[in-house]
Coordinates of C-alpha atoms and ligand atoms in Angstrom, one line a residue:
M7 CA 130.7 84.9 93.9
T8 CA 129.7 88.3 91.4
S9 CA 127.8 90.1 92.2
V10 CA 126.6 92.2 89.0
K11 CA 125.2 95.2 89.7
T12 CA 121.2 97.0 87.7
N13 CA 123.3 99.5 84.7
D14 CA 124.6 95.6 84.0
S15 CA 121.0 94.6 82.4
G16 CA 119.1 96.2 80.4
A17 CA 116.1 93.7 81.3
V18 CA 115.6 95.9 84.4
F19 CA 114.7 99.3 83.2
A20 CA 113.6 98.6 80.3
S21 CA 111.3 95.8 82.4
P22 CA 107.8 98.0 83.8
A23 CA 107.7 97.2 86.7
F24 CA 110.4 99.4 87.1
D25 CA 109.2 102.9 89.9
R26 CA 113.8 104.3 89.2
H27 CA 114.5 101.8 92.2
E28 CA 117.9 102.8 93.6
E29 CA 119.7 99.8 93.7
V30 CA 119.3 95.9 92.2
I31 CA 121.8 93.7 92.5
F32 CA 122.6 90.3 90.7
C33 CA 123.9 87.5 93.1
A34 CA 125.5 84.6 91.9
D35 CA 127.3 81.8 93.9
A36 CA 128.3 78.5 91.4
K37 CA 129.4 76.6 94.3
S38 CA 126.4 76.8 96.3
G39 CA 124.7 77.3 93.5
L40 CA 122.8 80.8 93.8
R41 CA 120.9 82.3 92.3
A42 CA 119.0 85.7 94.0
I43 CA 118.4 88.8 93.2
I44 CA 118.0 91.6 95.5
A45 CA 116.5 94.5 95.0
I46 CA 116.2 97.9 96.6
H47 CA 113.4 100.2 95.3
D48 CA 113.7 103.0 98.3
T49 CA 116.0 104.9 101.2
S50 CA 114.8 107.5 101.7
L51 CA 112.8 106.3 105.7
G52 CA 116.2 104.3 106.4
P53 CA 116.6 100.8 105.0
A54 CA 115.1 98.3 103.0
L55 CA 113.6 95.8 104.6
G56 CA 111.6 92.5 103.9
G57 CA 111.8 89.4 103.0
C58 CA 113.9 87.2 100.9
R59 CA 111.2 84.5 97.9
M60 CA 112.4 81.5 96.9
W61 CA 110.7 80.2 94.0
P62 CA 111.2 78.1 90.6
Y63 CA 110.7 81.4 88.6
D64 CA 110.3 79.8 84.4
S65 CA 112.8 82.3 83.5
E66 CA 114.7 84.3 84.6
S67 CA 112.7 88.0 83.6
E68 CA 110.3 86.3 85.8
A69 CA 112.0 86.7 89.0
I70 CA 112.9 90.5 88.3
T71 CA 109.8 91.8 87.6
D72 CA 108.3 90.0 90.5
V73 CA 111.2 91.9 93.0
L74 CA 111.1 95.3 91.5
R75 CA 106.7 94.9 92.0
L76 CA 107.7 93.2 96.0
S77 CA 110.0 96.0 97.2
R78 CA 107.9 98.5 95.9
A79 CA 105.2 97.2 97.6
M80 CA 107.7 96.8 100.6
S81 CA 108.1 100.5 100.0
Y82 CA 104.2 100.9 100.3
K83 CA 103.5 99.6 103.1
N84 CA 106.5 100.7 105.4
A85 CA 105.5 103.5 104.4
L86 CA 102.3 103.3 105.0
A87 CA 103.3 101.2 108.8
Q88 CA 105.1 104.9 109.2
L89 CA 108.6 102.5 109.5
S90 CA 111.5 104.3 109.4
T91 CA 112.3 101.5 106.8
G92 CA 112.9 102.0 103.4
G93 CA 111.6 98.9 101.0
G94 CA 113.6 96.3 99.6
K95 CA 112.7 92.4 98.4
S96 CA 115.3 89.3 97.2
V97 CA 114.5 86.5 95.8
I98 CA 116.6 83.0 95.6
I99 CA 115.6 81.0 92.2
G100 CA 114.9 78.3 93.2
D101 CA 112.7 74.9 94.2
S102 CA 112.0 75.3 98.7
E103 CA 111.8 71.5 98.9
R104 CA 114.8 71.0 96.6
D105 CA 117.8 73.1 96.2
K106 CA 118.2 74.8 100.1
S107 CA 121.1 74.7 101.2
E108 CA 123.3 75.7 104.4
A109 CA 125.9 76.2 101.8
L110 CA 123.3 78.5 99.5
F111 CA 122.3 80.5 102.7
H112 CA 125.7 81.4 104.1
A113 CA 126.4 82.5 100.2
F114 CA 123.1 84.1 100.0
G115 CA 124.4 86.0 103.3
R116 CA 127.1 86.6 103.0
F117 CA 126.0 89.1 99.9
V118 CA 123.8 90.7 102.2
E119 CA 126.4 91.8 104.3
N120 CA 128.3 93.5 101.7
L121 CA 125.8 95.5 100.9
G122 CA 126.8 97.4 104.8
G123 CA 123.2 97.2 106.0
R124 CA 121.4 99.5 103.0
Y125 CA 119.2 95.7 102.7
I126 CA 117.8 93.7 105.9
V127 CA 116.0 90.3 105.2
A128 CA 113.5 88.6 106.6
E129 CA 111.2 85.7 105.9
D130 CA 108.9 85.0 103.2
V131 CA 107.5 83.1 100.8
G132 CA 110.0 79.5 100.1
T133 CA 111.8 80.9 103.1
T134 CA 111.4 79.7 107.3
V135 CA 113.2 80.6 110.7
A136 CA 115.8 77.9 109.8
D137 CA 116.7 79.7 106.6
M138 CA 117.2 83.1 108.6
N139 CA 119.3 81.1 111.1
Q140 CA 122.4 80.2 108.7
I141 CA 121.7 83.3 106.8
R142 CA 122.6 85.2 109.9
S143 CA 126.2 83.3 110.5
Q144 CA 127.0 85.7 107.6
T145 CA 125.5 88.9 107.9
R146 CA 123.8 90.9 111.4
H147 CA 121.1 92.0 108.5
V148 CA 118.9 89.7 109.1
M149 CA 115.4 89.6 110.4
G150 CA 113.2 87.1 111.7
F151 CA 115.6 84.5 113.1
S152 CA 114.6 81.9 115.3
A153 CA 113.4 83.5 118.7
R154 CA 116.3 82.1 121.1
H155 CA 118.6 84.9 119.9
G156 CA 116.6 87.4 120.5
S157 CA 113.7 87.4 117.4
S158 CA 110.8 88.7 116.5
G159 CA 109.3 84.5 115.4
D160 CA 106.5 83.9 113.8
P161 CA 105.0 86.9 112.4
S162 CA 101.6 86.0 112.1
P163 CA 99.1 86.6 114.9
V164 CA 100.4 90.1 115.2
T165 CA 99.7 90.3 111.0
A166 CA 96.2 89.3 112.1
Y167 CA 95.8 91.6 114.3
G168 CA 96.7 94.6 111.8
V169 CA 94.0 92.9 110.0
F170 CA 91.2 93.0 112.7
C171 CA 92.7 96.1 113.5
G172 CA 91.6 97.8 109.5
L173 CA 88.9 96.0 109.7
R174 CA 87.0 96.3 112.4
A175 CA 88.1 100.7 111.2
A176 CA 86.3 99.1 107.9
V177 CA 83.1 97.6 109.7
E178 CA 83.2 101.3 111.8
F179 CA 83.0 103.7 108.1
R180 CA 81.0 101.4 106.2
L181 CA 78.5 99.4 108.9
G182 CA 79.0 102.8 111.6
R183 CA 78.5 100.2 114.2
A184 CA 82.2 99.7 116.4
D185 CA 81.1 96.4 117.9
L186 CA 80.8 92.9 115.2
E187 CA 78.3 91.1 117.5
G188 CA 77.1 88.8 114.5
L189 CA 78.4 90.3 112.6
R190 CA 79.0 87.9 109.4
V191 CA 82.2 87.8 107.5
A192 CA 83.9 85.0 104.3
V193 CA 87.7 84.1 105.8
Q194 CA 89.2 82.3 102.6
G195 CA 92.1 80.1 103.8
I196 CA 92.3 79.8 107.2
G197 CA 96.9 79.2 107.4
H198 CA 98.8 80.5 109.8
V199 CA 97.0 84.6 109.7
G200 CA 93.5 83.7 108.7
Y201 CA 93.5 81.1 111.0
Q202 CA 93.9 84.1 113.7
L203 CA 92.3 86.1 112.4
C204 CA 89.0 84.2 113.0
K205 CA 90.1 84.0 117.0
Y206 CA 90.1 86.8 116.3
L207 CA 86.3 87.8 114.7
H208 CA 84.9 84.8 117.0
E209 CA 85.9 86.6 120.8
A210 CA 84.4 89.6 119.3
G211 CA 81.1 87.9 117.8
A212 CA 82.1 87.8 114.5
K213 CA 80.2 84.9 112.7
L214 CA 82.4 82.8 110.2
L215 CA 82.2 80.8 107.3
V216 CA 85.5 79.3 105.6
S217 CA 86.7 77.9 103.2
D218 CA 91.2 76.4 101.7
I219 CA 92.1 73.9 100.4
H220 CA 93.5 71.2 103.0
G221 CA 89.6 70.0 105.2
A222 CA 91.9 70.0 108.1
A223 CA 92.0 73.6 108.5
V224 CA 88.8 74.9 108.2
A225 CA 87.7 71.8 110.4
R226 CA 89.6 73.3 112.9
A227 CA 88.4 76.6 112.3
E228 CA 84.5 75.2 113.2
A229 CA 85.0 72.9 116.2
E230 CA 87.1 75.7 118.2
F231 CA 84.2 78.5 116.0
G232 CA 81.2 77.2 115.1
A233 CA 82.3 78.4 111.7
R234 CA 80.9 77.2 108.7
I235 CA 82.5 75.6 106.1
V236 CA 82.5 76.5 102.7
A237 CA 83.5 75.0 99.3
G238 CA 86.3 76.3 97.3
E239 CA 85.0 79.4 94.9
D240 CA 81.7 79.4 96.9
I241 CA 83.2 81.6 99.7
Y242 CA 82.5 84.6 96.7
S243 CA 79.2 84.9 97.0
Q244 CA 78.2 84.1 100.7
D245 CA 75.5 86.8 101.7
V246 CA 78.0 88.2 104.7
D247 CA 79.4 91.1 105.9
V248 CA 82.9 91.1 105.1
F249 CA 84.7 89.3 102.8
A250 CA 88.5 88.1 104.6
P251 CA 90.4 86.8 101.6
C252 CA 93.9 84.8 103.7
A253 CA 94.6 82.7 100.7
L254 CA 96.7 83.2 97.5
G255 CA 97.0 87.5 95.4
A256 CA 94.7 87.7 92.7
E257 CA 91.6 86.5 94.3
L258 CA 89.7 90.1 93.7
N259 CA 89.1 90.3 89.8
S260 CA 86.6 89.9 87.1
R261 CA 85.1 86.9 87.7
T262 CA 84.9 86.9 91.7
I263 CA 84.5 90.2 92.0
P264 CA 80.8 90.7 90.3
R265 CA 79.4 87.4 92.9
L266 CA 80.5 89.8 95.9
R267 CA 77.6 89.8 98.7
A268 CA 79.6 92.0 101.4
Q269 CA 80.4 95.5 101.8
I270 CA 83.9 94.9 102.6
V271 CA 86.6 93.6 102.0
A272 CA 89.2 92.9 104.1
G273 CA 92.2 90.4 104.4
A274 CA 95.3 89.1 105.5
A275 CA 96.3 87.9 101.5
N276 CA 99.3 90.3 99.3
N277 CA 98.1 90.9 95.7
Q278 CA 94.5 90.5 96.3
L279 CA 94.2 93.3 93.3
E280 CA 94.5 91.1 90.4
R281 CA 94.5 94.6 88.3
A282 CA 94.5 97.9 89.1
E283 CA 91.4 99.1 87.7
D284 CA 90.5 96.2 90.3
G285 CA 90.0 98.9 92.8
A286 CA 88.1 101.0 91.5
E287 CA 85.5 98.1 90.3
L288 CA 84.8 97.5 94.3
A289 CA 84.4 101.0 93.8
A290 CA 82.6 100.9 91.6
R291 CA 79.8 98.4 93.0
N292 CA 80.3 99.9 96.5
I293 CA 82.2 97.9 98.1
L294 CA 84.8 98.9 100.4
Y295 CA 88.2 97.7 100.1
A296 CA 91.1 98.0 102.8
P297 CA 93.7 98.8 101.1
D298 CA 96.2 95.2 101.3
Y299 CA 98.8 96.0 101.9
V300 CA 98.0 99.1 104.6
I301 CA 95.8 96.2 106.8
N302 CA 99.1 92.9 106.8
A303 CA 101.7 94.8 107.4
G304 CA 101.7 94.0 111.5
G305 CA 104.1 91.4 110.3
V306 CA 107.2 93.8 109.9
I307 CA 106.4 96.4 112.2
N308 CA 106.4 93.4 114.5
L309 CA 110.2 92.6 113.0
S310 CA 110.7 96.6 113.7
Y311 CA 110.3 96.2 117.2
E312 CA 114.0 93.3 117.5
R313 CA 116.4 95.0 119.2
E314 CA 119.4 93.8 120.3
S315 CA 117.9 93.7 123.7
G316 CA 115.2 91.7 121.7
Y317 CA 112.4 91.4 121.2
E318 CA 109.1 94.2 122.7
R319 CA 105.7 92.1 122.3
D320 CA 103.9 94.9 123.9
R321 CA 105.3 97.3 122.0
A322 CA 104.3 96.3 118.1
M323 CA 101.1 95.1 119.2
A324 CA 101.1 98.8 120.1
H325 CA 102.5 99.9 117.7
T326 CA 99.6 97.8 114.7
A327 CA 96.4 99.4 116.1
R328 CA 97.8 101.9 114.3
I329 CA 96.4 100.3 111.3
Y330 CA 92.8 100.8 112.6
E331 CA 93.4 105.1 112.7
I332 CA 95.4 104.8 109.0
S333 CA 92.8 102.4 107.6
L334 CA 90.4 106.0 108.5
E335 CA 92.4 107.9 107.3
I336 CA 92.2 105.9 104.0
F337 CA 88.9 105.2 104.0
G338 CA 87.6 109.2 104.8
R339 CA 90.1 110.2 101.3
A340 CA 88.6 107.6 99.2
K341 CA 85.2 109.2 99.8
R342 CA 86.1 113.2 100.0
E343 CA 87.6 112.6 96.4
G344 CA 85.3 109.9 95.1
R345 CA 88.9 107.0 94.2
P346 CA 89.5 104.3 94.4
T347 CA 90.7 103.0 98.1
S348 CA 93.7 101.5 97.0
D349 CA 94.8 104.2 94.4
I350 CA 94.4 106.9 97.4
A351 CA 96.4 104.3 99.9
D352 CA 99.5 104.8 97.1
D353 CA 98.9 108.9 96.8
M354 CA 99.6 108.8 100.7
A355 CA 102.4 105.9 100.2
R356 CA 104.1 108.5 97.3
E357 CA 103.2 111.7 99.5
M358 CA 105.5 110.4 102.7
L359 CA 107.9 109.1 99.6
G360 CA 108.6 112.1 98.1
A361 CA 108.4 113.6 101.4
K362 CA 111.6 112.5 102.6
S363 CA 113.1 112.5 99.9
Ligands
NAD24 P1 99.8 80.3 104.7 O1 100.8 80.0 104.1 O2 99.8 80.0 106.2 O3 98.1 79.8 104.5 C1 97.5 79.7 103.6 C2 96.2 79.0 103.3 O4 95.5 79.5 102.2 C3 96.2 77.6 104.1 O5 95.9 77.1 104.4 C4 95.7 77.5 102.4 O6 95.7 75.6 102.4 C5 94.3 77.8 101.4 N1 94.7 78.4 100.2 C6 95.1 78.2 99.1 N2 94.8 78.5 98.3 C7 92.9 78.1 98.6 C8 92.3 78.9 97.6 N3 92.4 79.3 96.7 N4 90.6 78.7 98.0 C9 91.0 78.9 99.9 N5 92.4 78.7 100.7 C10 93.2 78.4 99.8 O7 100.2 81.3 104.6 P2 99.9 82.8 105.7 O8 101.1 83.3 106.3 O9 98.6 82.3 106.9 O10 99.5 84.2 104.8 C11 98.3 84.1 103.9 C12 98.0 85.6 103.2 O11 98.6 86.9 104.2 C13 99.4 85.6 102.0 O12 99.3 86.0 100.8 C14 100.6 86.3 102.6 O13 100.7 86.6 101.3 C15 100.1 86.9 103.3 N6 100.9 87.6 104.0 C16 101.2 87.2 105.4 C17 102.3 87.4 106.5 C18 101.7 86.6 107.7 O14 102.8 87.7 108.4 N7 101.9 85.4 107.8 C19 102.2 88.8 106.5 C20 101.5 89.7 105.7 C21 101.3 89.1 104.1

């Protein structure tokens, strides 16, 4: 096993995504074929917590950019979620369908162990509870492994609850109403989080419009929640109160924002804004944007309630409910300062990190 520290790689410091990251570790294991990068962005609030993404990056610099961006986002997300964890992330370069092996995750686990607890790994795109179980055989610094070992298991239901709390705050702030009865919500992506969000919204009396590239996902929402199915891109232009992006990232951009008729955007997807300027564009159109990493923090909050003694679900849900107040604070400050909510959230996160370091 070899590991190369940041100062051996010019591509990191020169990257536009580099933002005073504390440490970036390149991990290579010839035996298993592991090639991974761990980025620790900021540990002023505690050990860096963030998932491990497995993705077939086209180039090393693409993987570096991704891990630098994702780890910084985790610092912001964890700070605003009021967790005592810093921000970090890791990427394994490879195809999650083809390149996984026990040896690969064991090797990765040993690299995590070498960091002595400065980085705590969890699931992300391309990795699963089973992979975390394998990592766990090499290190204690892992979360989100199988529930039978005292872990919190699938975070999606708690993520959906947090999104629901953020969405309610946005409805109260923009529409001046506390109930959701008859509220029209367009949900894009009815996967793990989208489905659970639909459930909360349906129970609260909202009317749902749904789209997904998988027919079975929308058919289920139609059958269980009376949702109306909308084809593909038509979801952007529906006459609704709220647009909830719960599929992939970068859905809010110069092509889609002009089509929106909703007054509120509040959803689970990570990195919803294609460019930072898109946050300003939403504000200019008087669309209230609930910043993605603020309202989708339920998953990481959930992880933080894993304990040696077992997982504390009630406390995780109570903590997640605070997303409602944090969202209201961001909306209020954005209004007072006449600035986009996305900028205000970033400022607040930086203030919290700065206050500690
Ligand atoms: P998922 O893969 O279970 O669901 C995503 C769904 O979106 C799938 O059903 C997929 O078919 C659909 N989809 C993909 N492209 C689409 C398109 N163009 N139009 C409509 N539907 C499309 O993922 P998930 O766990 O539900 O996560 C959803 C989003 O929330 C992701 O961006 C994820 O990064 C983010 N997120 C998830 C969690 C969590 O706890 N799972 C936590 C934080 C953030």
